């Protein structure tokens, strides 16, 4: 399974959520690869806490591979290289967790046939080796999205299970921008059709993830005045109606990640220990990652809209 993750804007929590999805799928027994395809800001190594190992993989990441400067992209085994001891405390029955990093300081570059050829070779090799490959794309209408669409339109990918996650924060601006990213003239659906995708089939492969959502009764609401609480509840209801009209409603949404101080301040993997010893993370956030990881492979959640 190939899972492409994108967002219209940066700061949606896309990368940290995808890293936690990869972590949860690996804990469930899947062999998982995470490809840092964010050309503008490839920072997944920080989330996985493999910064020291990453320093040895400089100029050997996805950017260099796609542009033909190296024969193979670096691969980092998270379990053995992570600097967080807590990541290795619950590995009984876990699958592999591999980071395919981007080049630090790498930038955007357009696709051509040679780039698409190398991308296809990389993704097909990962698809054969791993049960789930999560490809974290750049935000916005990027070259990274174009490369992904070009590559997966090829006949070799017709039998590959391909899914798209589009992330947004729970604000009016983000909801409207996300709908445009998918649906407008230069959006994913029409760009995909231009590259050879069936737009209806591509639409069936897209689900949305709401990130940093304040949940009534949660810690984020603590200390608010009654008037603020009522206003937030009313605005949440109005935003829910707006999202539904734009095609980002409940059935099109794969999951919701609550606003969590740990993720806001320290973009990291959340282990079960983080809600226990000491309880720095909210249990609702960890459960949201578990639910998303389950929904990612639940075919019934992807069959209809």
mmCIF file of C-alpha atoms in Angstrom:
data_model
loop_
_atom_site.group_PDB
_atom_site.id
_atom_site.type_symbol
_atom_site.label_atom_id
_atom_site.label_comp_id
_atom_site.label_asym_id
_atom_site.label_seq_id
_atom_site.Cartn_x
_atom_site.Cartn_y
_atom_site.Cartn_z
ATOM 1 C CA UNK A 1 0.000 0.000 0.000
ATOM 2 C CA UNK A 2 1.250 3.466 -0.955
ATOM 3 C CA UNK A 3 -0.106 6.370 1.104
ATOM 4 C CA UNK A 4 0.543 9.900 -0.138
ATOM 5 C CA UNK A 5 0.120 12.687 2.413
ATOM 6 C CA UNK A 6 -0.219 16.353 1.567
ATOM 7 C CA UNK A 7 -1.819 19.610 2.706
ATOM 8 C CA UNK A 8 -2.522 22.997 1.213
ATOM 9 C CA UNK A 9 -0.572 24.795 3.923
ATOM 10 C CA UNK A 10 2.332 24.054 6.212
ATOM 11 C CA UNK A 11 1.749 23.762 9.946
ATOM 12 C CA UNK A 12 -1.158 21.335 9.680
ATOM 13 C CA UNK A 13 0.532 18.579 11.663
ATOM 14 C CA UNK A 14 0.820 16.457 8.525
ATOM 15 C CA UNK A 15 4.353 15.202 9.029
ATOM 16 C CA UNK A 16 4.116 14.478 12.748
ATOM 17 C CA UNK A 17 0.768 12.729 12.288
ATOM 18 C CA UNK A 18 2.106 10.625 9.411
ATOM 19 C CA UNK A 19 5.141 9.684 11.483
ATOM 20 C CA UNK A 20 2.857 8.569 14.293
ATOM 21 C CA UNK A 21 0.732 6.590 11.818
ATOM 22 C CA UNK A 22 3.856 4.833 10.566
ATOM 23 C CA UNK A 23 4.866 4.108 14.159
ATOM 24 C CA UNK A 24 1.435 2.700 15.057
ATOM 25 C CA UNK A 25 1.243 0.524 11.924
ATOM 26 C CA UNK A 26 4.707 -0.855 12.719
ATOM 27 C CA UNK A 27 3.660 -1.616 16.306
ATOM 28 C CA UNK A 28 0.669 -3.486 14.830
ATOM 29 C CA UNK A 29 3.100 -5.773 12.983
ATOM 30 C CA UNK A 30 3.385 -4.166 9.552
ATOM 31 C CA UNK A 31 6.707 -3.466 7.898
ATOM 32 C CA UNK A 32 6.482 0.284 7.286
ATOM 33 C CA UNK A 33 8.518 2.765 5.261
ATOM 34 C CA UNK A 34 8.235 6.526 5.650
ATOM 35 C CA UNK A 35 9.510 8.540 2.689
ATOM 36 C CA UNK A 36 10.321 12.195 3.405
ATOM 37 C CA UNK A 37 9.178 13.664 0.081
ATOM 38 C CA UNK A 38 8.766 17.150 1.562
ATOM 39 C CA UNK A 39 11.235 18.863 -0.743
ATOM 40 C CA UNK A 40 10.980 22.270 0.892
ATOM 41 C CA UNK A 41 11.414 21.111 4.496
ATOM 42 C CA UNK A 42 12.484 17.477 4.958
ATOM 43 C CA UNK A 43 12.444 17.247 8.759
ATOM 44 C CA UNK A 44 11.093 13.750 9.466
ATOM 45 C CA UNK A 45 14.456 12.712 10.913
ATOM 46 C CA UNK A 46 13.750 15.041 13.836
ATOM 47 C CA UNK A 47 10.322 13.500 14.502
ATOM 48 C CA UNK A 48 11.811 10.005 14.491
ATOM 49 C CA UNK A 49 14.768 11.227 16.601
ATOM 50 C CA UNK A 50 17.423 9.911 14.218
ATOM 51 C CA UNK A 51 19.264 13.197 13.794
ATOM 52 C CA UNK A 52 22.712 11.744 14.493
ATOM 53 C CA UNK A 53 22.276 9.032 11.879
ATOM 54 C CA UNK A 54 20.853 11.594 9.459
ATOM 55 C CA UNK A 55 24.047 13.621 9.639
ATOM 56 C CA UNK A 56 25.816 10.655 8.027
ATOM 57 C CA UNK A 57 23.242 10.475 5.218
ATOM 58 C CA UNK A 58 23.746 14.044 3.999
ATOM 59 C CA UNK A 59 23.418 14.328 0.200
ATOM 60 C CA UNK A 60 22.211 10.741 0.039
ATOM 61 C CA UNK A 61 18.481 11.325 0.445
ATOM 62 C CA UNK A 62 15.429 11.283 -1.786
ATOM 63 C CA UNK A 63 16.333 14.575 -3.502
ATOM 64 C CA UNK A 64 19.749 13.287 -4.585
ATOM 65 C CA UNK A 65 18.327 9.957 -5.699
ATOM 66 C CA UNK A 66 15.516 11.437 -7.816
ATOM 67 C CA UNK A 67 17.935 13.825 -9.505
ATOM 68 C CA UNK A 68 20.334 10.998 -10.311
ATOM 69 C CA UNK A 69 23.206 12.081 -8.093
ATOM 70 C CA UNK A 70 23.270 8.786 -6.160
ATOM 71 C CA UNK A 71 22.347 5.239 -7.143
ATOM 72 C CA UNK A 72 20.285 4.572 -4.001
ATOM 73 C CA UNK A 73 18.558 6.674 -1.399
ATOM 74 C CA UNK A 74 19.590 6.273 2.230
ATOM 75 C CA UNK A 75 17.480 4.091 4.508
ATOM 76 C CA UNK A 76 17.486 4.518 8.275
ATOM 77 C CA UNK A 77 16.210 1.814 10.632
ATOM 78 C CA UNK A 78 14.277 3.789 13.246
ATOM 79 C CA UNK A 79 14.229 1.081 15.914
ATOM 80 C CA UNK A 80 18.024 0.757 16.036
ATOM 81 C CA UNK A 81 18.996 4.376 15.300
ATOM 82 C CA UNK A 82 16.470 6.444 17.241
ATOM 83 C CA UNK A 83 17.886 8.422 20.136
ATOM 84 C CA UNK A 84 14.673 7.876 22.158
ATOM 85 C CA UNK A 85 15.013 4.772 24.309
ATOM 86 C CA UNK A 86 11.245 4.693 24.782
ATOM 87 C CA UNK A 87 10.731 3.772 21.137
ATOM 88 C CA UNK A 88 12.405 0.429 21.746
ATOM 89 C CA UNK A 89 10.438 -0.542 24.845
ATOM 90 C CA UNK A 90 7.363 -2.082 23.163
ATOM 91 C CA UNK A 91 8.730 -3.829 20.090
ATOM 92 C CA UNK A 92 7.503 -7.375 20.751
ATOM 93 C CA UNK A 93 5.598 -8.309 17.605
ATOM 94 C CA UNK A 94 6.408 -5.041 15.841
ATOM 95 C CA UNK A 95 7.322 -4.827 12.181
ATOM 96 C CA UNK A 96 10.162 -2.860 10.647
ATOM 97 C CA UNK A 97 10.103 0.940 10.671
ATOM 98 C CA UNK A 98 12.313 2.508 8.015
ATOM 99 C CA UNK A 99 12.858 6.193 7.236
ATOM 100 C CA UNK A 100 13.842 7.112 3.690
ATOM 101 C CA UNK A 101 15.057 10.659 4.385
ATOM 102 C CA UNK A 102 15.122 13.777 2.285
ATOM 103 C CA UNK A 103 18.289 15.772 1.777
ATOM 104 C CA UNK A 104 18.736 18.502 4.415
ATOM 105 C CA UNK A 105 18.381 21.830 2.670
ATOM 106 C CA UNK A 106 16.877 20.237 -0.421
ATOM 107 C CA UNK A 107 14.541 22.294 -2.563
ATOM 108 C CA UNK A 108 11.754 21.915 -5.096
ATOM 109 C CA UNK A 109 12.550 20.738 -8.623
ATOM 110 C CA UNK A 110 10.311 19.926 -11.599
ATOM 111 C CA UNK A 111 9.607 16.434 -12.839
ATOM 112 C CA UNK A 112 10.840 15.018 -16.109
ATOM 113 C CA UNK A 113 10.823 11.464 -17.427
ATOM 114 C CA UNK A 114 14.112 10.608 -15.733
ATOM 115 C CA UNK A 115 12.859 11.836 -12.343
ATOM 116 C CA UNK A 116 9.581 9.946 -12.812
ATOM 117 C CA UNK A 117 11.468 6.782 -13.791
ATOM 118 C CA UNK A 118 13.559 6.912 -10.625
ATOM 119 C CA UNK A 119 10.508 7.681 -8.478
ATOM 120 C CA UNK A 120 8.645 4.709 -9.945
ATOM 121 C CA UNK A 121 11.619 2.453 -9.301
ATOM 122 C CA UNK A 122 11.866 3.605 -5.672
ATOM 123 C CA UNK A 123 8.145 3.310 -4.897
ATOM 124 C CA UNK A 124 7.732 -0.091 -6.563
ATOM 125 C CA UNK A 125 10.735 -1.422 -4.634
ATOM 126 C CA UNK A 126 9.290 -0.129 -1.349
ATOM 127 C CA UNK A 127 5.834 -1.489 -2.217
ATOM 128 C CA UNK A 128 7.342 -4.936 -2.680
ATOM 129 C CA UNK A 129 9.350 -4.798 0.546
ATOM 130 C CA UNK A 130 6.939 -3.028 2.930
ATOM 131 C CA UNK A 131 3.264 -3.532 3.770
ATOM 132 C CA UNK A 132 2.739 0.235 4.066
ATOM 133 C CA UNK A 133 4.773 3.046 2.524
ATOM 134 C CA UNK A 134 3.844 6.570 3.633
ATOM 135 C CA UNK A 135 5.072 9.310 1.289
ATOM 136 C CA UNK A 136 5.034 12.720 2.988
ATOM 137 C CA UNK A 137 4.716 15.293 0.185
ATOM 138 C CA UNK A 138 5.392 19.013 0.235
ATOM 139 C CA UNK A 139 2.533 21.346 1.116
ATOM 140 C CA UNK A 140 0.571 23.187 -1.541
ATOM 141 C CA UNK A 141 0.539 22.764 -5.308
ATOM 142 C CA UNK A 142 4.065 21.418 -5.337
ATOM 143 C CA UNK A 143 6.361 19.598 -7.709
ATOM 144 C CA UNK A 144 6.249 16.737 -5.205
ATOM 145 C CA UNK A 145 2.515 16.232 -5.848
ATOM 146 C CA UNK A 146 3.115 16.390 -9.591
ATOM 147 C CA UNK A 147 5.846 13.747 -9.376
ATOM 148 C CA UNK A 148 3.552 11.499 -7.313
ATOM 149 C CA UNK A 149 0.681 11.901 -9.799
ATOM 150 C CA UNK A 150 2.920 11.331 -12.812
ATOM 151 C CA UNK A 151 4.426 8.217 -11.253
ATOM 152 C CA UNK A 152 1.247 6.533 -10.028
ATOM 153 C CA UNK A 153 -0.506 7.106 -13.385
ATOM 154 C CA UNK A 154 1.876 4.598 -14.954
ATOM 155 C CA UNK A 155 0.565 1.122 -15.876
ATOM 156 C CA UNK A 156 2.930 -0.512 -13.351
ATOM 157 C CA UNK A 157 0.869 1.024 -10.521
ATOM 158 C CA UNK A 158 -2.574 -0.123 -11.675
ATOM 159 C CA UNK A 159 -2.624 -3.048 -9.252
ATOM 160 C CA UNK A 160 -0.998 -1.147 -6.380
ATOM 161 C CA UNK A 161 -3.288 0.012 -3.575
ATOM 162 C CA UNK A 162 -2.800 3.783 -3.517
ATOM 163 C CA UNK A 163 -4.379 6.160 -1.010
ATOM 164 C CA UNK A 164 -4.177 9.914 -0.407
ATOM 165 C CA UNK A 165 -4.464 11.726 2.909
ATOM 166 C CA UNK A 166 -5.068 15.479 2.759
ATOM 167 C CA UNK A 167 -4.467 17.257 6.069
ATOM 168 C CA UNK A 168 -5.967 20.472 7.337
ATOM 169 C CA UNK A 169 -6.383 22.328 10.581
ATOM 170 C CA UNK A 170 -9.912 22.912 11.847
ATOM 171 C CA UNK A 171 -10.282 26.525 10.724
ATOM 172 C CA UNK A 172 -12.390 28.160 8.010
ATOM 173 C CA UNK A 173 -9.325 29.213 6.052
ATOM 174 C CA UNK A 174 -7.772 25.751 6.111
ATOM 175 C CA UNK A 175 -11.023 23.983 5.200
ATOM 176 C CA UNK A 176 -11.602 26.214 2.177
ATOM 177 C CA UNK A 177 -7.967 26.042 1.052
ATOM 178 C CA UNK A 178 -7.987 22.247 1.344
ATOM 179 C CA UNK A 179 -11.129 21.925 -0.770
ATOM 180 C CA UNK A 180 -9.434 24.087 -3.419
ATOM 181 C CA UNK A 181 -6.239 22.011 -3.301
ATOM 182 C CA UNK A 182 -8.222 18.928 -4.264
ATOM 183 C CA UNK A 183 -10.971 20.348 -6.453
ATOM 184 C CA UNK A 184 -9.921 23.553 -8.225
ATOM 185 C CA UNK A 185 -8.459 24.032 -11.720
ATOM 186 C CA UNK A 186 -4.904 23.251 -10.601
ATOM 187 C CA UNK A 187 -5.927 20.854 -7.850
ATOM 188 C CA UNK A 188 -5.114 17.199 -7.338
ATOM 189 C CA UNK A 189 -8.116 15.819 -9.242
ATOM 190 C CA UNK A 190 -7.689 17.859 -12.436
ATOM 191 C CA UNK A 191 -3.916 17.647 -12.351
ATOM 192 C CA UNK A 192 -4.250 13.896 -11.894
ATOM 193 C CA UNK A 193 -6.601 13.668 -14.868
ATOM 194 C CA UNK A 194 -4.079 15.615 -16.935
ATOM 195 C CA UNK A 195 -1.410 13.074 -15.969
ATOM 196 C CA UNK A 196 -3.595 10.117 -16.945
ATOM 197 C CA UNK A 197 -5.603 9.289 -13.807
ATOM 198 C CA UNK A 198 -9.322 8.579 -13.826
ATOM 199 C CA UNK A 199 -10.541 11.552 -11.720
ATOM 200 C CA UNK A 200 -13.455 9.582 -10.215
ATOM 201 C CA UNK A 201 -11.154 6.754 -9.169
ATOM 202 C CA UNK A 202 -8.615 9.233 -7.816
ATOM 203 C CA UNK A 203 -11.356 10.964 -5.808
ATOM 204 C CA UNK A 204 -12.271 7.637 -4.195
ATOM 205 C CA UNK A 205 -8.697 7.322 -2.990
ATOM 206 C CA UNK A 206 -8.703 10.654 -1.128
ATOM 207 C CA UNK A 207 -9.612 11.107 2.528
ATOM 208 C CA UNK A 208 -9.137 14.072 4.838
ATOM 209 C CA UNK A 209 -7.524 14.299 8.253
ATOM 210 C CA UNK A 210 -8.442 17.117 10.645
ATOM 211 C CA UNK A 211 -5.513 18.067 12.866
ATOM 212 C CA UNK A 212 -5.120 20.183 16.004
ATOM 213 C CA UNK A 213 -8.865 20.134 16.669
ATOM 214 C CA UNK A 214 -10.019 21.519 20.065
ATOM 215 C CA UNK A 215 -12.286 18.905 21.648
ATOM 216 C CA UNK A 216 -15.069 20.066 24.011
ATOM 217 C CA UNK A 217 -14.252 19.093 27.582
ATOM 218 C CA UNK A 218 -10.564 18.547 26.822
ATOM 219 C CA UNK A 219 -7.582 20.248 28.459
ATOM 220 C CA UNK A 220 -7.543 22.808 25.634
ATOM 221 C CA UNK A 221 -10.921 24.101 26.822
ATOM 222 C CA UNK A 222 -9.924 24.363 30.469
ATOM 223 C CA UNK A 223 -10.151 27.881 31.859
ATOM 224 C CA UNK A 224 -12.337 29.303 29.111
ATOM 225 C CA UNK A 225 -15.170 31.610 29.984
ATOM 226 C CA UNK A 226 -18.708 30.397 29.421
ATOM 227 C CA UNK A 227 -19.120 32.859 26.555
ATOM 228 C CA UNK A 228 -15.974 31.567 24.840
ATOM 229 C CA UNK A 229 -17.120 27.971 25.188
ATOM 230 C CA UNK A 230 -20.522 28.743 23.687
ATOM 231 C CA UNK A 231 -18.935 30.648 20.811
ATOM 232 C CA UNK A 232 -16.534 27.781 20.053
ATOM 233 C CA UNK A 233 -19.349 25.244 20.094
ATOM 234 C CA UNK A 234 -21.418 27.369 17.694
ATOM 235 C CA UNK A 235 -18.441 27.987 15.403
ATOM 236 C CA UNK A 236 -17.559 24.280 15.409
ATOM 237 C CA UNK A 237 -21.105 23.455 14.287
ATOM 238 C CA UNK A 238 -20.986 26.080 11.528
ATOM 239 C CA UNK A 239 -17.571 24.865 10.380
ATOM 240 C CA UNK A 240 -18.875 21.290 10.278
ATOM 241 C CA UNK A 241 -21.693 22.399 7.962
ATOM 242 C CA UNK A 242 -19.254 24.344 5.788
ATOM 243 C CA UNK A 243 -16.880 21.385 5.495
ATOM 244 C CA UNK A 244 -19.752 19.140 4.458
ATOM 245 C CA UNK A 245 -20.784 21.484 1.655
ATOM 246 C CA UNK A 246 -17.195 21.576 0.378
ATOM 247 C CA UNK A 247 -16.874 17.786 0.309
ATOM 248 C CA UNK A 248 -14.803 17.528 3.505
ATOM 249 C CA UNK A 249 -17.628 16.111 5.604
ATOM 250 C CA UNK A 250 -17.750 13.225 8.010
ATOM 251 C CA UNK A 251 -17.769 10.396 5.443
ATOM 252 C CA UNK A 252 -14.807 11.891 3.562
ATOM 253 C CA UNK A 253 -12.809 12.382 6.782
ATOM 254 C CA UNK A 254 -10.664 9.468 7.870
ATOM 255 C CA UNK A 255 -9.941 10.814 11.330
ATOM 256 C CA UNK A 256 -9.369 13.728 13.689
ATOM 257 C CA UNK A 257 -6.322 14.493 15.823
ATOM 258 C CA UNK A 258 -7.028 16.588 18.937
ATOM 259 C CA UNK A 259 -5.065 19.674 19.863
ATOM 260 C CA UNK A 260 -2.236 18.402 22.082
ATOM 261 C CA UNK A 261 0.407 20.550 23.834
ATOM 262 C CA UNK A 262 3.142 17.938 23.308
ATOM 263 C CA UNK A 263 2.610 17.928 19.544
ATOM 264 C CA UNK A 264 2.406 21.728 19.478
ATOM 265 C CA UNK A 265 5.695 22.178 21.292
ATOM 266 C CA UNK A 266 7.631 19.010 20.480
ATOM 267 C CA UNK A 267 6.746 17.328 17.196
ATOM 268 C CA UNK A 268 7.517 13.734 18.115
ATOM 269 C CA UNK A 269 6.258 10.191 18.180
ATOM 270 C CA UNK A 270 3.852 9.634 21.061
ATOM 271 C CA UNK A 271 4.471 6.347 22.840
ATOM 272 C CA UNK A 272 2.103 4.706 25.302
ATOM 273 C CA UNK A 273 4.575 5.654 28.022
ATOM 274 C CA UNK A 274 4.054 9.329 27.191
ATOM 275 C CA UNK A 275 0.548 9.122 28.668
ATOM 276 C CA UNK A 276 1.699 7.119 31.699
ATOM 277 C CA UNK A 277 5.230 7.829 32.952
ATOM 278 C CA UNK A 278 4.957 10.821 33.295
ATOM 279 C CA UNK A 279 1.611 11.626 31.661
ATOM 280 C CA UNK A 280 2.795 14.418 29.369
ATOM 281 C CA UNK A 281 0.543 13.562 26.395
ATOM 282 C CA UNK A 282 -3.228 13.264 26.308
ATOM 283 C CA UNK A 283 -4.624 9.714 26.005
ATOM 284 C CA UNK A 284 -7.153 10.992 23.447
ATOM 285 C CA UNK A 285 -4.319 11.937 21.085
ATOM 286 C CA UNK A 286 -2.652 8.533 21.251
ATOM 287 C CA UNK A 287 -6.038 6.876 20.697
ATOM 288 C CA UNK A 288 -6.624 9.131 17.681
ATOM 289 C CA UNK A 289 -3.357 7.888 16.160
ATOM 290 C CA UNK A 290 -4.372 4.286 16.815
ATOM 291 C CA UNK A 291 -7.761 4.878 15.185
ATOM 292 C CA UNK A 292 -6.186 6.519 12.147
ATOM 293 C CA UNK A 293 -3.690 3.687 11.793
ATOM 294 C CA UNK A 294 -6.556 1.175 11.848
ATOM 295 C CA UNK A 295 -8.652 3.215 9.399
ATOM 296 C CA UNK A 296 -5.730 3.433 6.994
ATOM 297 C CA UNK A 297 -6.047 -0.305 6.278
ATOM 298 C CA UNK A 298 -9.804 -0.631 6.720
ATOM 299 C CA UNK A 299 -10.977 -1.177 3.135
ATOM 300 C CA UNK A 300 -14.588 -0.427 4.092
ATOM 301 C CA UNK A 301 -13.584 3.141 4.988
ATOM 302 C CA UNK A 302 -12.279 3.661 1.446
ATOM 303 C CA UNK A 303 -14.971 2.007 -0.653
ATOM 304 C CA UNK A 304 -17.649 4.710 -0.742
ATOM 305 C CA UNK A 305 -18.125 8.393 -0.038
#
